[in-house]
Amino acid sequence: VPAGGGAGLRTRRAVTLGLGGTAAALAFTLGLGWLQSRNRAQPPAALLPLPIGEMDFALTNHRGEPVRPADWIGSPTMAFFGFTWCPDVCPTTLSDISGWLEELGPDADRLSTVFMTVDPERDTQQVLADYLANFDPRITGLTGPLAEVERAVAGFRARFEKVPRDGDYTMDHTAGVFLFRADGRFASIIDYHEDRRFALPKIRRVLT
């Protein structure tokens, strides 16, 4: 696993909210904290991520370019929330994503693949650029004002929380990889805890 976060990756431990289970209801119940849907066969539509075309936020990528969700319409999207000081879940997932992109071959170029920080206080454009240099160059990092990050997280129906720790802080956050079709409709989630053999078939389905 690349140690792009430097000493922070080795010394800070994040309590990350994974998306547990392979069934859709269980994934949303555990991963996004939607305990009220525990006994339902499918999570209610109000708890699913919005279509990309209905999201409204403005962030900046690690190259300094403005990004809005509408920019992703027309290509399938793979999105993940995290932060550069994350000691394990984030670098592991970004390494997985890098491997998936490599295995997809030329088809990977059709994806909009984004890593959105939930820690904009530390994750500036340059910090993201340095961190993502350890992973596949097709992964685009996004940061911006906290209010815009909150708008993005809300659109994905995800969660994050700043947690004080030993005079510093860490970030709890949803740890699944979100997949959207080219028209912006939500497709599925790759749960952090699920067997990684299921990841590529899920990604290939949004590429069809």
N, CA, C and O of each residue as an XYZ file, in Angstrom:
832
protein
N       0.848     -1.185      0.000
C       0.000      0.000      0.000
C       0.874      1.221      0.000
O       1.742      1.326      0.866
N       0.702      2.171     -0.930
C       1.515      3.364     -0.946
C       1.327      4.162      0.329
O       0.213      4.256      0.844
N       2.396      4.735      0.841
C       2.344      5.538      2.058
C       2.334      7.004      1.705
O       3.164      7.766      2.202
N       1.409      7.416      0.854
C       1.394      8.779      0.353
C       1.152      9.809      1.415
O       1.487     10.975      1.208
N       0.575      9.433      2.573
C       0.313     10.398      3.618
C       1.480     10.608      4.538
O       1.362     11.364      5.502
N       2.614      9.968      4.284
C       3.805     10.161      5.096
C       3.569      9.675      6.505
O       2.886      8.678      6.738
N       4.174     10.432      7.479
C       4.083     10.024      8.872
C       2.643      9.953      9.336
O       2.302      9.134     10.189
N       1.791     10.811      8.777
C       0.392     10.816      9.189
C      -0.268      9.484      8.951
O      -1.092      9.052      9.757
N       0.077      8.812      7.848
C      -0.531      7.514      7.558
C      -0.101      6.478      8.573
O      -0.831      5.525      8.845
N       1.084      6.662      9.133
C       1.588      5.660     10.069
C       1.160      5.927     11.496
O       1.147      5.009     12.316
N       0.802      7.187     11.820
C       0.587      7.528     13.220
C      -0.851      7.825     13.568
O      -1.201      7.816     14.748
N      -1.689      8.083     12.606
C      -3.076      8.421     12.896
C      -3.981      7.280     12.456
O      -3.836      6.732     11.363
N      -4.896      6.944     13.313
C      -5.791      5.823     13.017
C      -7.193      6.363     12.801
O      -7.754      6.991     13.698
N      -7.765      6.133     11.639
C      -9.134      6.581     11.366
C     -10.108      5.495     11.746
O      -9.863      4.315     11.496
N     -11.219      5.889     12.354
C     -12.316      4.954     12.578
C     -13.269      5.166     11.423
O     -14.111      6.062     11.473
N     -13.154      4.360     10.386
C     -13.847      4.630      9.132
C     -15.138      3.845      9.050
O     -15.207      2.686      9.458
N     -16.166      4.499      8.514
C     -17.476      3.870      8.395
C     -17.543      3.081      7.105
O     -17.743      3.662      6.038
N     -17.380      1.757      7.178
C     -17.418      0.950      5.972
C     -18.833      0.688      5.526
O     -19.779      0.896      6.285
N     -18.985      0.231      4.291
C     -20.300     -0.148      3.775
C     -20.415     -1.658      3.893
O     -19.952     -2.383      3.012
N     -21.029     -2.146      4.977
C     -20.989     -3.567      5.272
C     -22.011     -4.375      4.525
O     -23.143     -3.937      4.317
N     -21.593     -5.599      4.110
C     -22.516     -6.534      3.497
C     -22.610     -6.388      2.000
O     -22.345     -5.324      1.439
N     -22.996     -7.486      1.358
C     -23.108     -7.451     -0.095
C     -24.516     -7.136     -0.562
O     -24.686     -6.643     -1.677
N     -25.536     -7.403      0.250
C     -26.907     -7.063     -0.129
C     -27.084     -5.562     -0.039
O     -26.516     -4.909      0.836
N     -27.873     -5.021     -0.945
C     -28.018     -3.563     -1.004
C     -28.560     -2.995      0.301
O     -28.045     -1.991      0.791
N     -29.586     -3.616      0.872
C     -30.171     -3.071      2.093
C     -29.155     -3.050      3.223
O     -29.039     -2.054      3.936
N     -28.413     -4.151      3.392
C     -27.443     -4.226      4.470
C     -26.302     -3.258      4.243
O     -25.787     -2.669      5.193
N     -25.903     -3.089      2.996
C     -24.828     -2.148      2.698
C     -25.207     -0.746      3.137
O     -24.406     -0.055      3.766
N     -26.415     -0.321      2.812
C     -26.829      1.020      3.194
C     -27.079      1.106      4.694
O     -26.786      2.129      5.313
N     -27.620      0.041      5.285
C     -27.906      0.059      6.703
C     -26.640      0.270      7.522
O     -26.607      1.136      8.397
N     -25.593     -0.515      7.246
C     -24.386     -0.447      8.045
C     -23.458      0.668      7.594
O     -22.928      1.418      8.414
N     -23.268      0.770      6.297
C     -22.267      1.696      5.799
C     -22.654      3.140      5.916
O     -21.799      3.971      6.223
N     -23.906      3.483      5.685
C     -24.330      4.875      5.702
C     -25.117      5.223      6.962
O     -25.625      6.337      7.092
N     -25.216      4.288      7.876
C     -25.867      4.582      9.138
C     -27.376      4.645      9.060
O     -28.011      5.227      9.940
N     -27.959      4.073      8.048
C     -29.408      4.153      7.873
C     -30.071      2.982      8.604
O     -30.601      2.066      7.975
N     -30.034      3.024      9.920
C     -30.492      1.893     10.701
C     -31.994      1.681     10.540
O     -32.486      0.567     10.721
N     -32.722      2.740     10.202
C     -34.154      2.591     10.074
C     -34.555      1.693      8.922
O     -35.703      1.251      8.867
N     -33.640      1.407      7.993
C     -33.997      0.561      6.862
C     -33.542     -0.882      7.040
O     -33.512     -1.654      6.081
N     -33.188     -1.241      8.267
C     -32.615     -2.563      8.516
C     -33.517     -3.693      8.042
O     -33.020     -4.705      7.549
N     -34.822     -3.545      8.179
C     -35.724     -4.651      7.877
C     -36.369     -4.549      6.511
O     -37.333     -5.266      6.240
N     -35.875     -3.689      5.646
C     -36.466     -3.521      4.339
C     -35.658     -4.258      3.283
O     -34.434     -4.343      3.381
N     -36.331     -4.785      2.284
C     -35.633     -5.522      1.237
C     -34.765     -4.587      0.404
O     -33.683     -4.977     -0.035
N     -35.225     -3.359      0.183
C     -34.474     -2.360     -0.567
C     -34.475     -1.061      0.226
O     -35.485     -0.727      0.845
N     -33.359     -0.313      0.225
C     -33.372      0.979      0.907
C     -34.314      1.935      0.195
O     -34.408      1.894     -1.032
N     -35.016      2.797      0.929
C     -35.923      3.760      0.297
C     -35.162      4.660     -0.668
O     -33.976      4.926     -0.476
N     -35.848      5.124     -1.701
C     -35.204      5.972     -2.705
C     -34.591      7.209     -2.073
O     -33.563      7.699     -2.541
N     -35.216      7.726     -1.000
C     -34.705      8.937     -0.353
C     -33.345      8.715      0.293
O     -32.642      9.678      0.599
N     -32.966      7.456      0.506
C     -31.687      7.156      1.133
C     -30.613      6.806      0.112
O     -29.448      6.649      0.477
N     -30.978      6.682     -1.145
C     -30.003      6.394     -2.194
C     -29.311      7.685     -2.625
O     -29.895      8.762     -2.513
N     -28.073      7.591     -3.118
C     -27.428      8.791     -3.667
C     -28.285      9.426     -4.746
O     -28.964      8.734     -5.504
N     -28.247     10.743     -4.806
C     -28.969     11.447     -5.864
C     -28.359     11.121     -7.218
O     -27.175     10.790     -7.286
N     -29.122     11.202     -8.288
C     -28.490     11.181     -9.617
C     -27.485     12.335     -9.708
O     -27.708     13.403     -9.137
N     -26.412     12.121    -10.406
C     -25.372     13.147    -10.490
C     -25.930     14.470    -10.998
O     -25.521     15.537    -10.541
N     -26.857     14.401    -11.935
C     -27.424     15.614    -12.487
C     -28.215     16.436    -11.496
O     -28.486     17.611    -11.745
N     -28.594     15.838    -10.366
C     -29.345     16.552     -9.337
C     -28.458     17.038     -8.201
O     -28.931     17.750     -7.314
N     -27.193     16.672     -8.210
C     -26.269     17.148     -7.186
C     -25.826     18.569     -7.530
O     -25.814     18.976     -8.692
N     -25.462     19.310     -6.479
C     -25.076     20.706     -6.681
C     -23.950     21.074     -5.714
O     -24.197     21.377     -4.547
N     -22.732     21.044     -6.206
C     -21.580     21.475     -5.415
C     -20.486     21.926     -6.373
O     -20.491     21.587     -7.556
N     -19.556     22.693     -5.838
C     -18.448     23.214     -6.646
C     -17.141     22.976     -5.896
O     -16.913     23.558     -4.836
N     -16.292     22.127     -6.445
C     -15.009     21.806     -5.834
C     -13.884     22.107     -6.825
O     -14.132     22.531     -7.954
N     -12.662     21.884     -6.390
C     -11.484     22.110     -7.229
C     -10.665     20.831     -7.261
O     -10.453     20.204     -6.223
N     -10.201     20.437     -8.440
C      -9.408     19.206     -8.493
C      -7.948     19.475     -8.151
O      -7.539     20.625     -7.990
N      -7.177     18.415     -8.042
C      -5.792     18.567     -7.579
C      -4.893     19.226     -8.618
O      -3.713     19.468     -8.366
N      -5.460     19.514     -9.789
C      -4.731     20.266    -10.813
C      -5.139     21.744    -10.822
O      -4.652     22.521    -11.643
N      -6.034     22.126     -9.903
C      -6.460     23.507     -9.804
C      -7.637     23.877    -10.686
O      -7.935     25.059    -10.853
N      -8.314     22.884    -11.253
C      -9.434     23.138    -12.157
C     -10.762     23.015    -11.413
O     -10.920     22.117    -10.585
N     -11.728     23.909    -11.697
C     -13.038     23.806    -11.048
C     -13.786     22.571    -11.539
O     -13.678     22.182    -12.702
N     -14.537     21.971    -10.642
C     -15.291     20.750    -10.964
C     -16.688     20.874    -10.377
O     -16.860     21.238     -9.214
N     -17.683     20.564    -11.203
C     -19.072     20.453    -10.754
C     -19.573     19.069    -11.165
O     -19.064     18.499    -12.130
N     -20.562     18.515    -10.453
C     -21.026     17.163    -10.792
C     -21.510     17.036    -12.231
O     -21.382     15.968    -12.830
N     -22.060     18.101    -12.791
C     -22.538     18.029    -14.179
C     -21.416     17.683    -15.145
O     -21.676     17.191    -16.243
N     -20.168     17.934    -14.753
C     -19.027     17.611    -15.615
C     -18.900     16.111    -15.857
O     -18.278     15.685    -16.829
N     -19.491     15.312    -14.970
C     -19.357     13.859    -15.086
C     -20.430     13.226    -15.958
O     -20.311     12.060    -16.335
N     -21.470     13.974    -16.281
C     -22.522     13.414    -17.126
C     -21.941     13.108    -18.506
O     -21.264     13.936    -19.116
N     -22.225     11.902    -18.974
C     -21.687     11.458    -20.251
C     -20.622     10.401    -20.114
O     -20.239      9.770    -21.099
N     -20.138     10.199    -18.901
C     -19.188      9.114    -18.658
C     -19.541      8.441    -17.340
O     -19.995      9.116    -16.416
N     -19.346      7.129    -17.226
C     -19.574      6.475    -15.939
C     -18.644      7.075    -14.889
O     -17.546      7.530    -15.207
N     -19.092      7.072    -13.639
C     -18.324      7.699    -12.568
C     -18.083      6.713    -11.430
O     -18.979      5.972    -11.025
N     -16.850      6.724    -10.926
C     -16.473      5.948     -9.751
C     -15.936      6.943     -8.726
O     -14.946      7.626     -8.989
N     -16.578      7.032     -7.560
C     -16.235      8.068     -6.591
C     -16.030      7.476     -5.205
O     -16.704      6.526     -4.808
N     -15.083      8.062     -4.477
C     -14.719      7.571     -3.151
C     -14.398      8.772     -2.262
O     -13.703      9.696     -2.683
N     -14.914      8.753     -1.018
C     -14.595      9.788     -0.039
C     -13.485      9.305      0.886
O     -13.439      8.129      1.247
N     -12.594     10.212      1.267
C     -11.528      9.858      2.185
C     -10.708     11.078      2.557
O     -11.163     12.213      2.409
N      -9.486     10.838      3.045
C      -8.602     11.940      3.402
C      -7.168     11.444      3.425
O      -6.923     10.255      3.631
N      -6.229     12.337      3.219
C      -4.844     11.914      3.004
C      -4.149     11.439      4.272
O      -3.138     10.743      4.187
N      -4.664     11.796      5.449
C      -4.064     11.341      6.698
C      -4.616      9.994      7.131
O      -4.210      9.466      8.166
N      -5.517      9.439      6.372
C      -6.116      8.138      6.681
C      -5.034      7.060      6.674
O      -4.275      6.967      5.710
N      -4.943      6.239      7.733
C      -3.820      5.304      7.828
C      -3.985      4.004      7.061
O      -2.987      3.351      6.755
N      -5.211      3.606      6.738
C      -5.358      2.275      6.145
C      -6.455      2.180      5.094
O      -6.181      1.789      3.959
N      -7.689      2.526      5.445
C      -8.802      2.326      4.520
C      -8.601      3.095      3.216
O      -8.787      2.541      2.133
N      -8.222      4.363      3.318
C      -8.104      5.189      2.102
C      -6.967      4.733      1.188
O      -7.198      4.523     -0.003
N      -5.738      4.573      1.710
C      -4.691      4.105      0.796
C      -4.957      2.707      0.250
O      -4.595      2.405     -0.888
N      -5.590      1.850      1.059
C      -5.927      0.511      0.575
C      -6.937      0.594     -0.564
O      -6.778     -0.059     -1.595
N      -7.978      1.405     -0.369
C      -9.002      1.532     -1.404
C      -8.443      2.182     -2.663
O      -8.762      1.748     -3.770
N      -7.618      3.209     -2.517
C      -7.021      3.851     -3.687
C      -6.083      2.899     -4.423
O      -5.986      2.949     -5.649
N      -5.400      2.042     -3.692
C      -4.589      1.011     -4.345
C      -5.464      0.018     -5.093
O      -5.130     -0.406     -6.199
N      -6.604     -0.356     -4.475
C      -7.550     -1.238     -5.157
C      -8.060     -0.582     -6.435
O      -8.088     -1.210     -7.494
N      -8.465      0.691     -6.332
C      -8.976      1.399     -7.504
C      -7.920      1.449     -8.599
O      -8.234      1.265     -9.775
N      -6.676      1.696     -8.221
C      -5.594      1.720     -9.209
C      -5.474      0.375     -9.914
O      -5.265      0.313    -11.125
N      -5.609     -0.705     -9.138
C      -5.548     -2.034     -9.732
C      -6.724     -2.309    -10.648
O      -6.559     -2.917    -11.705
N      -7.915     -1.866    -10.253
C      -9.097     -2.068    -11.106
C      -8.937     -1.317    -12.420
O      -9.252     -1.848    -13.484
N      -8.451     -0.091    -12.349
C      -8.269      0.689    -13.573
C      -7.274      0.000    -14.505
O      -7.464     -0.026    -15.721
N      -6.228     -0.550    -13.933
C      -5.240     -1.248    -14.760
C      -5.857     -2.483    -15.410
O      -5.626     -2.754    -16.588
N      -6.644     -3.231    -14.633
C      -7.257     -4.443    -15.169
C      -8.297     -4.134    -16.244
O      -8.515     -4.942    -17.147
N      -8.930     -2.983    -16.152
C      -9.936     -2.605    -17.152
C      -9.305     -2.259    -18.489
O      -9.989     -2.275    -19.512
N      -8.028     -1.951    -18.504
C      -7.351     -1.590    -19.748
C      -7.880     -0.289    -20.305
O      -8.184      0.625    -19.539
N      -8.001     -0.176    -21.630
C      -8.452      1.077    -22.249
C      -9.841      1.523    -21.794
O     -10.150      2.714    -21.840
N     -10.683      0.581    -21.356
C     -12.029      0.960    -20.900
C     -11.975      1.884    -19.693
O     -12.902      2.663    -19.469
N     -10.895      1.807    -18.909
C     -10.785      2.649    -17.719
C     -10.762      4.131    -18.073
O     -11.148      4.971    -17.260
N     -10.317      4.451    -19.270
C     -10.257      5.859    -19.681
C     -11.643      6.458    -19.844
O     -11.785      7.679    -19.898
N     -12.659      5.623    -19.922
C     -14.033      6.124    -20.072
C     -14.642      6.527    -18.742
O     -15.700      7.156    -18.716
N     -13.996      6.179    -17.637
C     -14.515      6.464    -16.305
C     -14.058      7.842    -15.819
O     -12.931      8.262    -16.081
N     -14.938      8.528    -15.117
C     -14.530      9.653    -14.280
C     -14.280      9.072    -12.891
O     -15.221      8.660    -12.213
N     -13.028      9.036    -12.466
C     -12.654      8.403    -11.204
C     -12.196      9.483    -10.234
O     -11.191     10.150    -10.479
N     -12.925      9.661     -9.133
C     -12.663     10.800     -8.255
C     -12.502     10.370     -6.801
O     -13.178      9.460     -6.320
N     -11.586     11.053     -6.117
C     -11.328     10.886     -4.689
C     -11.632     12.223     -4.036
O     -10.893     13.189     -4.225
N     -12.714     12.287     -3.269
C     -13.144     13.541     -2.656
C     -12.763     13.577     -1.186
O     -13.160     12.704     -0.414
N     -11.991     14.588     -0.799
C     -11.571     14.651      0.592
C     -12.712     15.081      1.491
O     -13.558     15.885      1.100
N     -12.727     14.536      2.707
C     -13.643     14.994      3.748
C     -12.866     15.807      4.792
O     -13.386     16.124      5.862
N     -11.618     16.137      4.460
C     -10.755     16.888      5.371
C     -10.114     18.062      4.624
O      -8.891     18.126      4.503
N     -10.938     18.991      4.121
C     -10.373     20.092      3.334
C      -9.464     21.012      4.143
O      -8.667     21.757      3.571
N      -9.578     20.965      5.465
C      -8.705     21.787      6.310
C      -7.237     21.436      6.079
O      -6.387     22.327      6.057
N      -6.932     20.167      5.910
C      -5.552     19.732      5.672
C      -5.292     19.400      4.214
O      -4.179     19.577      3.718
N      -6.322     18.918      3.527
C      -6.122     18.421      2.164
C      -6.296     19.549      1.146
O      -7.343     19.683      0.513
N      -5.263     20.338      1.009
C      -5.246     21.383     -0.012
C      -5.017     20.756     -1.382
O      -4.769     19.556     -1.498
N      -5.102     21.579     -2.402
C      -4.851     21.093     -3.761
C      -3.475     20.444     -3.869
O      -3.343     19.369     -4.453
N      -2.454     21.085     -3.313
C      -1.096     20.549     -3.429
C      -0.925     19.260     -2.630
O      -0.260     18.328     -3.083
N      -1.530     19.208     -1.434
C      -1.454     17.988     -0.628
C      -2.093     16.823     -1.383
O      -1.543     15.722     -1.414
N      -3.250     17.066     -1.987
C      -3.901     16.015     -2.773
C      -3.035     15.592     -3.955
O      -2.913     14.403     -4.250
N      -2.438     16.566     -4.624
C      -1.596     16.256     -5.783
C      -0.420     15.376     -5.371
O      -0.101     14.405     -6.057
N       0.221     15.707     -4.261
C       1.357     14.915     -3.785
C       0.914     13.512     -3.387
O       1.595     12.529     -3.680
N      -0.218     13.428     -2.726
C      -0.726     12.140     -2.253
C      -1.108     11.232     -3.413
O      -0.744     10.056     -3.435
N      -1.839     11.778     -4.373
C      -2.329     10.960     -5.483
C      -1.235     10.581     -6.466
O      -1.455      9.732     -7.330
N      -0.067     11.187     -6.354
C       1.065     10.776     -7.195
C       1.460      9.327     -6.919
O       2.181      8.719     -7.710
N       0.986      8.767     -5.791
C       1.281      7.379     -5.446
C       0.330      6.383     -6.099
O       0.516      5.172     -5.975
N      -0.689      6.885     -6.794
C      -1.733      6.010     -7.323
C      -1.919      6.243     -8.823
O      -1.188      7.024     -9.432
N      -2.891      5.569     -9.404
C      -3.137      5.698    -10.839
C      -3.419      7.165    -11.198
O      -4.231      7.812    -10.536
N      -2.769      7.688    -12.220
C      -2.945      9.100    -12.563
C      -4.347      9.451    -13.048
O      -4.671     10.633    -13.168
N      -5.181      8.461    -13.329
C      -6.546      8.736    -13.752
C      -7.473      9.047    -12.577
O      -8.638      9.390    -12.780
N      -6.964      8.930    -11.357
C      -7.753      9.288    -10.174
C      -7.607     10.785     -9.933
O      -6.494     11.289     -9.783
N      -8.717     11.483     -9.895
C      -8.724     12.931     -9.699
C      -9.132     13.256     -8.271
O     -10.174     12.797     -7.803
N      -8.324     14.038     -7.581
C      -8.637     14.458     -6.226
C      -9.452     15.738     -6.222
O      -9.218     16.627     -7.040
N     -10.406     15.838     -5.305
C     -11.247     17.020     -5.195
C     -11.217     17.574     -3.781
O     -11.300     16.821     -2.810
N     -11.097     18.887     -3.666
C     -11.151     19.568     -2.391
C     -11.865     20.888     -2.592
O     -12.247     21.233     -3.710
N     -12.044     21.630     -1.502
C     -12.729     22.914     -1.601
C     -13.222     23.356     -0.245
O     -12.875     22.735      0.760
N     -14.012     24.398     -0.177
C     -14.555     24.861      1.100
C     -15.365     23.767      1.800
O     -16.003     22.939      1.149
N     -15.328     23.776      3.117
C     -16.047     22.759      3.876
C     -17.518     22.709      3.500
O     -18.091     21.622      3.413
N     -18.141     23.853      3.276
C     -19.566     23.870      2.929
C     -19.830     23.120      1.626
O     -20.857     22.454      1.493
N     -18.917     23.223      0.668
C     -19.095     22.513     -0.603
C     -18.844     21.019     -0.439
O     -19.516     20.201     -1.067
N     -17.880     20.664      0.401
C     -17.657     19.246      0.704
C     -18.905     18.656      1.345
O     -19.319     17.545      1.013
N     -19.501     19.407      2.268
C     -20.717     18.931      2.919
C     -21.846     18.743      1.905
O     -22.623     17.794      2.010
N     -21.939     19.636      0.933
C     -22.969     19.504     -0.105
C     -22.726     18.255     -0.942
O     -23.670     17.547     -1.294
N     -21.470     17.985     -1.259
C     -21.149     16.781     -2.026
C     -21.494     15.524     -1.248
O     -22.114     14.606     -1.785
N     -21.097     15.481      0.007
C     -21.377     14.321      0.852
C     -22.884     14.106      0.982
O     -23.359     12.971      0.942
N     -23.627     15.190      1.138
C     -25.079     15.071      1.257
C     -25.695     14.512     -0.021
O     -26.617     13.699      0.044
N     -25.201     14.934     -1.172
C     -25.734     14.433     -2.438
C     -25.511     12.944     -2.609
O     -26.338     12.248     -3.198
N     -24.392     12.454     -2.091
C     -24.089     11.030     -2.163
C     -24.766     10.246     -1.043
O     -24.678      9.019     -1.003
N     -25.446     10.953     -0.126
C     -26.051     10.338      1.058
C     -24.982      9.626      1.889
O     -25.242      8.589      2.501
N     -23.802     10.189      1.899
C     -22.711      9.632      2.679
C     -22.613     10.362      4.018
O     -23.480     11.174      4.343
N     -21.566     10.082      4.796
C     -21.387     10.670      6.113
C     -19.914     10.947      6.357
O     -19.041     10.251      5.837
N     -19.651     11.972      7.155
C     -18.311     12.142      7.698
C     -18.402     12.925      8.985
O     -19.379     13.634      9.225
N     -17.384     12.795      9.811
C     -17.369     13.471     11.106
C     -15.926     13.692     11.541
O     -15.096     12.788     11.445
N     -15.634     14.885     12.014
C     -14.326     15.211     12.571
C     -14.281     14.739     14.018
O     -15.146     15.097     14.817
N     -13.273     13.933     14.357
C     -13.200     13.323     15.682
C     -11.896     13.733     16.367
O     -10.822     13.375     15.883
N     -11.955     14.479     17.486
C     -10.736     14.842     18.207
C      -9.995     13.599     18.684
O     -10.604     12.606     19.082
N      -8.648     13.677     18.633
C      -7.848     12.525     19.074
C      -6.447     12.974     19.455
O      -5.704     13.481     18.616
N      -6.089     12.790     20.708
C      -4.726     13.023     21.200
C      -4.194     14.391     20.790
O      -3.072     14.501     20.295
N      -4.984     15.415     20.991
C      -4.557     16.758     20.645
C      -4.641     17.082     19.166
O      -4.311     18.197     18.762
N      -5.070     16.143     18.357
C      -5.224     16.347     16.913
C      -6.634     15.902     16.550
O      -7.544     16.017     17.372
N      -6.829     15.409     15.367
C      -8.141     14.884     14.997
C      -7.985     13.884     13.863
O      -6.974     13.858     13.161
N      -9.004     13.071     13.708
C      -9.114     12.178     12.560
C     -10.502     12.365     11.962
O     -11.294     13.166     12.460
N     -10.794     11.639     10.911
C     -12.086     11.765     10.238
C     -12.745     10.400     10.118
O     -12.164      9.464      9.567
N     -13.959     10.293     10.635
C     -14.794      9.127     10.346
C     -15.522      9.413      9.040
O     -15.940     10.548      8.807
N     -15.681      8.414      8.189
C     -16.342      8.668      6.907
C     -16.834      7.385      6.261
O     -16.339      6.296      6.552
N     -17.806      7.527      5.388
C     -18.291      6.413      4.593
C     -17.161      5.892      3.709
O     -16.436      6.672      3.091
N     -17.018      4.580      3.655
C     -15.847      3.999      3.003
C     -16.141      3.203      1.752
O     -15.258      2.491      1.274
N     -17.334      3.286      1.198
C     -17.639      2.557     -0.023
C     -17.260      3.341     -1.266
O     -17.104      4.561     -1.221
N     -17.114      2.631     -2.375
C     -16.844      3.242     -3.673
C     -18.172      3.314     -4.435
O     -18.801      2.288     -4.694
N     -18.589      4.520     -4.789
C     -19.872      4.747     -5.451
C     -19.712      4.628     -6.965
O     -18.748      5.136     -7.537
N     -20.658      3.957     -7.601
C     -20.643      3.794     -9.055
C     -21.916      4.392     -9.658
O     -23.025      4.147     -9.183
N     -21.725      5.182    -10.713
C     -22.836      5.810    -11.419
C     -22.736      5.500    -12.913
O     -21.640      5.377    -13.459
N     -23.884      5.377    -13.558
C     -23.917      5.175    -14.999
C     -23.604      6.482    -15.722
O     -23.562      7.549    -15.109
N     -23.388      6.385    -17.013
C     -23.015      7.567    -17.795
C     -24.085      8.646    -17.774
O     -23.772      9.830    -17.897
N     -25.346      8.251    -17.619
C     -26.420      9.244    -17.574
C     -26.602      9.854    -16.188
O     -27.502     10.666    -15.975
N     -25.747      9.462    -15.250
C     -25.773     10.035    -13.914
C     -26.566      9.253    -12.889
O     -26.572      9.610    -11.711
N     -27.237      8.190    -13.316
C     -28.010      7.399    -12.369
C     -27.091      6.560    -11.476
O     -26.101      5.994    -11.940
N     -27.441      6.493    -10.182
C     -26.688      5.660     -9.259
C     -26.815      4.195     -9.644
O     -27.911      3.731     -9.958
N     -25.708      3.460     -9.623
C     -25.719      2.048    -10.011
C     -25.512      1.124     -8.816
O     -26.354      0.266     -8.552
N     -24.421      1.280     -8.100
C     -24.137      0.387     -6.982
C     -22.962      0.920     -6.170
O     -22.366      1.947     -6.495
N     -22.654      0.194     -5.113
C     -21.522      0.519     -4.249
C     -20.604     -0.691     -4.154
O     -21.070     -1.825     -4.041
N     -19.322     -0.451     -4.200
C     -18.336     -1.487     -3.879
C     -18.023     -1.316     -2.397
O     -17.363     -0.359     -1.992
N     -18.504     -2.255     -1.605
C     -18.314     -2.199     -0.159
C     -16.854     -2.476      0.180
O     -16.229     -3.359     -0.408
N     -16.319     -1.720      1.127
C     -14.921     -1.923      1.550
C     -14.673     -3.340      2.049
O     -13.572     -3.871      1.901
N     -15.695     -3.953      2.640
C     -15.508     -5.271      3.259
C     -15.848     -6.445      2.344
O     -15.580     -7.594      2.696
N     -16.428     -6.177      1.188
C     -16.850     -7.300      0.353
C     -15.662     -7.900     -0.414
O     -14.620     -7.266     -0.578
N     -15.850     -9.109     -0.863
C     -14.837     -9.806     -1.655
C     -14.506     -8.971     -2.897
O     -15.401     -8.609     -3.660
N     -13.228     -8.668     -3.093
C     -12.817     -7.802     -4.188
C     -13.060     -8.425     -5.563
O     -12.937     -7.739     -6.578
N     -13.402     -9.711     -5.609
C     -13.725    -10.326     -6.896
C     -14.990     -9.740     -7.507
O     -15.199     -9.829     -8.717
N     -15.835     -9.139     -6.668
C     -17.091     -8.577     -7.169
C     -16.916     -7.175     -7.732
O     -17.819     -6.661     -8.394
N     -15.775     -6.549     -7.482
C     -15.597     -5.144     -7.853
C     -15.593     -4.942     -9.367
O     -16.355     -4.124     -9.881
N     -14.749     -5.672    -10.078
C     -14.644     -5.464    -11.523
C     -15.958     -5.733    -12.256
O     -16.321     -4.950    -13.133
N     -16.690     -6.812    -11.933
C     -17.994     -6.986    -12.602
C     -18.931     -5.803    -12.368
O     -19.666     -5.420    -13.279
N     -18.923     -5.219    -11.178
C     -19.768     -4.052    -10.918
C     -19.346     -2.871    -11.789
O     -20.186     -2.175    -12.360
N     -18.044     -2.657    -11.881
C     -17.557     -1.542    -12.686
C     -17.867     -1.771    -14.160
O     -18.276     -0.848    -14.864
N     -17.676     -2.983    -14.615
C     -17.944     -3.274    -16.033
C     -19.408     -3.067    -16.387
O     -19.733     -2.697    -17.515
N     -20.305     -3.309    -15.409
C     -21.731     -3.097    -15.693
C     -22.044     -1.631    -15.963
O     -22.912     -1.334    -16.783
N     -21.360     -0.711    -15.293
C     -21.654      0.707    -15.556
C     -20.968      1.182    -16.823
O     -21.278      2.266    -17.319
N     -20.047      0.398    -17.355
C     -19.369      0.744    -18.603
C     -20.140      0.282    -19.825
O     -19.835      0.707    -20.939
N     -21.138     -0.585    -19.643
C     -21.897     -1.113    -20.772
C     -22.980     -0.141    -21.221
O     -23.715     -0.430    -22.165
